[in-house]
Amino acid sequence: MLPYASIQDAETAIGRSLTTAETFWFNYSATKSDYFLYCHNILFLFLVFTLVPLLYVFIELVFSKSILPYKIQPKVKNSFADNLNCYFDVMRMFLLVVGPLQLVSYPSIQMIGIRTSLPLPSLMEIISQLVVYFLVEDFTNYWIHRFLHGKWGYEKIHKVHHEYTAPIGFAAPYAHWAEVLILGIPSFLGPAMVPGHMITFWLWIALRQIEAIETHSGYDFPWTFTKFIPFYGGADYHDYHHYVGGQSQSNFASVFTYCDYIYGTDKGYRYQKKVLRQLKDGLKSGGNQNDESAQDIKTE
């Protein structure tokens, strides 16, 4: 809750006129508790988990033939019912684990100093903090993910997430309840190290989940803006990890690829891409009579 009775009081306190965004924030948040504002995360996560994967389902149903060249595992077909069943499983976990966790974790947000006050952060401040959050989460997630691919971690926890050997958008948060809790730690570390505004925190949680849904979408679209992000893994990179499955000791990165490169856990993926390029070059040199085989190479 903002400690100002009016916009004039807020402008006097910060020594300037409020921007349009700050005026909107004042009008919305002035009488709401910080706890209530923090719990907006529940609504944002619900919308992200529902609408973003649904967009991929819609594109697949309406433009199936047009986007087939971009499907990473073209032999695998998922019906609308398959997607719906996955969504219901995710929503069950959301209601039983994610939502309650959001409701009880507010003291940790208070402790690290996430603020709701004016002035609002600048665009550069938001971007720089989000970059830190992604880097910290990516590095921490990498090591947790490697642990979960050990014999005990995989058999007891992580194999649930790998039930989808050809991932779909709705399967991004599909996991064992313990994994949901464990992977909340990397997401929290960045904001704990560099605390910012509640708006930045909202953006971080939403963007991280949107990114996870994209990498689990099963499609490698060449026009996505993430193609321009240095060291970004993407759908094709993470799809390989799911395709190999429980035996995979490659492509543990959640967002970027630098950890896999540094620690040598991308060798299987790079070897596969090399073989695929050689096979495709061989098909091209042999003519176009086997276009279907060229498409199927993606899943060999």
PDB file of N, CA and C in Angstrom, residues 57-95:
ATOM      1  N   VAL A  57      -1.646 -24.521 -29.814  1.00  0.00           N
ATOM      2  CA  VAL A  57      -2.648 -25.509 -30.216  1.00  0.00           C
ATOM      3  C   VAL A  57      -3.493 -24.966 -31.365  1.00  0.00           C
ATOM      4  N   PHE A  58      -3.898 -23.714 -31.258  1.00  0.00           N
ATOM      5  CA  PHE A  58      -4.705 -23.084 -32.313  1.00  0.00           C
ATOM      6  C   PHE A  58      -3.944 -23.055 -33.641  1.00  0.00           C
ATOM      7  N   ILE A  59      -2.678 -22.642 -33.573  1.00  0.00           N
ATOM      8  CA  ILE A  59      -1.867 -22.585 -34.795  1.00  0.00           C
ATOM      9  C   ILE A  59      -1.726 -23.970 -35.408  1.00  0.00           C
ATOM     10  N   GLU A  60      -1.526 -24.979 -34.545  1.00  0.00           N
ATOM     11  CA  GLU A  60      -1.351 -26.342 -35.045  1.00  0.00           C
ATOM     12  C   GLU A  60      -2.627 -26.865 -35.692  1.00  0.00           C
ATOM     13  N   LEU A  61      -3.785 -26.559 -35.109  1.00  0.00           N
ATOM     14  CA  LEU A  61      -5.048 -27.047 -35.652  1.00  0.00           C
ATOM     15  C   LEU A  61      -5.436 -26.343 -36.947  1.00  0.00           C
ATOM     16  N   VAL A  62      -5.182 -25.030 -37.019  1.00  0.00           N
ATOM     17  CA  VAL A  62      -5.642 -24.235 -38.164  1.00  0.00           C
ATOM     18  C   VAL A  62      -4.632 -24.240 -39.303  1.00  0.00           C
ATOM     19  N   PHE A  63      -3.342 -24.227 -38.955  1.00  0.00           N
ATOM     20  CA  PHE A  63      -2.298 -24.116 -39.985  1.00  0.00           C
ATOM     21  C   PHE A  63      -1.376 -25.333 -39.988  1.00  0.00           C
ATOM     22  N   SER A  64      -1.938 -26.503 -39.740  1.00  0.00           N
ATOM     23  CA  SER A  64      -1.119 -27.704 -39.557  1.00  0.00           C
ATOM     24  C   SER A  64      -0.199 -27.979 -40.744  1.00  0.00           C
ATOM     25  N   LYS A  65      -0.699 -27.842 -41.959  1.00  0.00           N
ATOM     26  CA  LYS A  65       0.122 -28.135 -43.130  1.00  0.00           C
ATOM     27  C   LYS A  65       1.210 -27.079 -43.332  1.00  0.00           C
ATOM     28  N   SER A  66       0.864 -25.827 -43.073  1.00  0.00           N
ATOM     29  CA  SER A  66       1.819 -24.735 -43.298  1.00  0.00           C
ATOM     30  C   SER A  66       3.002 -24.791 -42.337  1.00  0.00           C
ATOM     31  N   ILE A  67       2.738 -25.240 -41.102  1.00  0.00           N
ATOM     32  CA  ILE A  67       3.803 -25.219 -40.091  1.00  0.00           C
ATOM     33  C   ILE A  67       4.489 -26.568 -39.937  1.00  0.00           C
ATOM     34  N   LEU A  68       4.054 -27.585 -40.707  1.00  0.00           N
ATOM     35  CA  LEU A  68       4.672 -28.904 -40.577  1.00  0.00           C
ATOM     36  C   LEU A  68       6.185 -28.880 -40.777  1.00  0.00           C
ATOM     37  N   PRO A  69       6.728 -28.075 -41.712  1.00  0.00           N
ATOM     38  CA  PRO A  69       8.195 -28.048 -41.877  1.00  0.00           C
ATOM     39  C   PRO A  69       8.945 -27.585 -40.631  1.00  0.00           C
ATOM     40  N   TYR A  70       8.244 -26.916 -39.716  1.00  0.00           N
ATOM     41  CA  TYR A  70       8.898 -26.395 -38.515  1.00  0.00           C
ATOM     42  C   TYR A  70       8.671 -27.287 -37.296  1.00  0.00           C
ATOM     43  N   LYS A  71       7.921 -28.370 -37.478  1.00  0.00           N
ATOM     44  CA  LYS A  71       7.696 -29.299 -36.365  1.00  0.00           C
ATOM     45  C   LYS A  71       8.948 -30.130 -36.161  1.00  0.00           C
ATOM     46  N   ILE A  72       9.439 -30.184 -34.949  1.00  0.00           N
ATOM     47  CA  ILE A  72      10.730 -30.806 -34.669  1.00  0.00           C
ATOM     48  C   ILE A  72      10.644 -32.326 -34.744  1.00  0.00           C
ATOM     49  N   GLN A  73       9.551 -32.887 -34.275  1.00  0.00           N
ATOM     50  CA  GLN A  73       9.325 -34.337 -34.381  1.00  0.00           C
ATOM     51  C   GLN A  73       8.032 -34.561 -35.181  1.00  0.00           C
ATOM     52  N   PRO A  74       8.125 -34.491 -36.497  1.00  0.00           N
ATOM     53  CA  PRO A  74       6.915 -34.503 -37.332  1.00  0.00           C
ATOM     54  C   PRO A  74       6.125 -35.806 -37.294  1.00  0.00           C
ATOM     55  N   LYS A  75       6.738 -36.899 -36.875  1.00  0.00           N
ATOM     56  CA  LYS A  75       6.014 -38.171 -36.803  1.00  0.00           C
ATOM     57  C   LYS A  75       5.034 -38.210 -35.633  1.00  0.00           C
ATOM     58  N   VAL A  76       5.245 -37.370 -34.644  1.00  0.00           N
ATOM     59  CA  VAL A  76       4.419 -37.386 -33.433  1.00  0.00           C
ATOM     60  C   VAL A  76       3.221 -36.462 -33.615  1.00  0.00           C
ATOM     61  N   LYS A  77       2.025 -37.002 -33.414  1.00  0.00           N
ATOM     62  CA  LYS A  77       0.799 -36.225 -33.525  1.00  0.00           C
ATOM     63  C   LYS A  77       0.108 -36.173 -32.166  1.00  0.00           C
ATOM     64  N   ASN A  78      -0.230 -34.974 -31.728  1.00  0.00           N
ATOM     65  CA  ASN A  78      -0.963 -34.811 -30.474  1.00  0.00           C
ATOM     66  C   ASN A  78      -2.340 -34.232 -30.778  1.00  0.00           C
ATOM     67  N   SER A  79      -3.380 -34.922 -30.351  1.00  0.00           N
ATOM     68  CA  SER A  79      -4.744 -34.460 -30.589  1.00  0.00           C
ATOM     69  C   SER A  79      -5.096 -33.331 -29.626  1.00  0.00           C
ATOM     70  N   PHE A  80      -6.213 -32.689 -29.900  1.00  0.00           N
ATOM     71  CA  PHE A  80      -6.704 -31.654 -28.990  1.00  0.00           C
ATOM     72  C   PHE A  80      -6.975 -32.256 -27.615  1.00  0.00           C
ATOM     73  N   ALA A  81      -7.485 -33.498 -27.596  1.00  0.00           N
ATOM     74  CA  ALA A  81      -7.750 -34.180 -26.317  1.00  0.00           C
ATOM     75  C   ALA A  81      -6.460 -34.403 -25.533  1.00  0.00           C
ATOM     76  N   ASP A  82      -5.366 -34.736 -26.229  1.00  0.00           N
ATOM     77  CA  ASP A  82      -4.072 -34.924 -25.570  1.00  0.00           C
ATOM     78  C   ASP A  82      -3.640 -33.629 -24.879  1.00  0.00           C
ATOM     79  N   ASN A  83      -3.783 -32.519 -25.604  1.00  0.00           N
ATOM     80  CA  ASN A  83      -3.423 -31.229 -25.037  1.00  0.00           C
ATOM     81  C   ASN A  83      -4.317 -30.875 -23.854  1.00  0.00           C
ATOM     82  N   LEU A  84      -5.592 -31.184 -23.988  1.00  0.00           N
ATOM     83  CA  LEU A  84      -6.538 -30.862 -22.915  1.00  0.00           C
ATOM     84  C   LEU A  84      -6.238 -31.666 -21.657  1.00  0.00           C
ATOM     85  N   ASN A  85      -5.909 -32.943 -21.819  1.00  0.00           N
ATOM     86  CA  ASN A  85      -5.568 -33.772 -20.664  1.00  0.00           C
ATOM     87  C   ASN A  85      -4.329 -33.255 -19.952  1.00  0.00           C
ATOM     88  N   CYS A  86      -3.329 -32.834 -20.741  1.00  0.00           N
ATOM     89  CA  CYS A  86      -2.117 -32.269 -20.144  1.00  0.00           C
ATOM     90  C   CYS A  86      -2.443 -30.985 -19.385  1.00  0.00           C
ATOM     91  N   TYR A  87      -3.297 -30.162 -19.975  1.00  0.00           N
ATOM     92  CA  TYR A  87      -3.687 -28.902 -19.323  1.00  0.00           C
ATOM     93  C   TYR A  87      -4.357 -29.166 -17.984  1.00  0.00           C
ATOM     94  N   PHE A  88      -5.262 -30.137 -17.940  1.00  0.00           N
ATOM     95  CA  PHE A  88      -5.945 -30.447 -16.681  1.00  0.00           C
ATOM     96  C   PHE A  88      -4.963 -30.961 -15.632  1.00  0.00           C
ATOM     97  N   ASP A  89      -3.978 -31.744 -16.059  1.00  0.00           N
ATOM     98  CA  ASP A  89      -2.954 -32.209 -15.125  1.00  0.00           C
ATOM     99  C   ASP A  89      -2.156 -31.035 -14.560  1.00  0.00           C
ATOM    100  N   VAL A  90      -1.804 -30.086 -15.442  1.00  0.00           N
ATOM    101  CA  VAL A  90      -1.054 -28.908 -15.011  1.00  0.00           C
ATOM    102  C   VAL A  90      -1.898 -28.053 -14.061  1.00  0.00           C
ATOM    103  N   MET A  91      -3.186 -27.897 -14.369  1.00  0.00           N
ATOM    104  CA  MET A  91      -4.056 -27.085 -13.515  1.00  0.00           C
ATOM    105  C   MET A  91      -4.254 -27.738 -12.144  1.00  0.00           C
ATOM    106  N   ARG A  92      -4.260 -29.059 -12.118  1.00  0.00           N
ATOM    107  CA  ARG A  92      -4.353 -29.742 -10.828  1.00  0.00           C
ATOM    108  C   ARG A  92      -3.129 -29.404  -9.975  1.00  0.00           C
ATOM    109  N   MET A  93      -1.963 -29.456 -10.594  1.00  0.00           N
ATOM    110  CA  MET A  93      -0.747 -29.096  -9.876  1.00  0.00           C
ATOM    111  C   MET A  93      -0.755 -27.618  -9.489  1.00  0.00           C
ATOM    112  N   PHE A  94      -1.318 -26.796 -10.368  1.00  0.00           N
ATOM    113  CA  PHE A  94      -1.411 -25.361 -10.086  1.00  0.00           C
ATOM    114  C   PHE A  94      -2.265 -25.109  -8.836  1.00  0.00           C
ATOM    115  N   LEU A  95      -3.390 -25.784  -8.734  1.00  0.00           N
ATOM    116  CA  LEU A  95      -4.301 -25.586  -7.611  1.00  0.00           C
ATOM    117  C   LEU A  95      -3.761 -26.178  -6.311  1.00  0.00           C
TER     118      LEU A  95
END
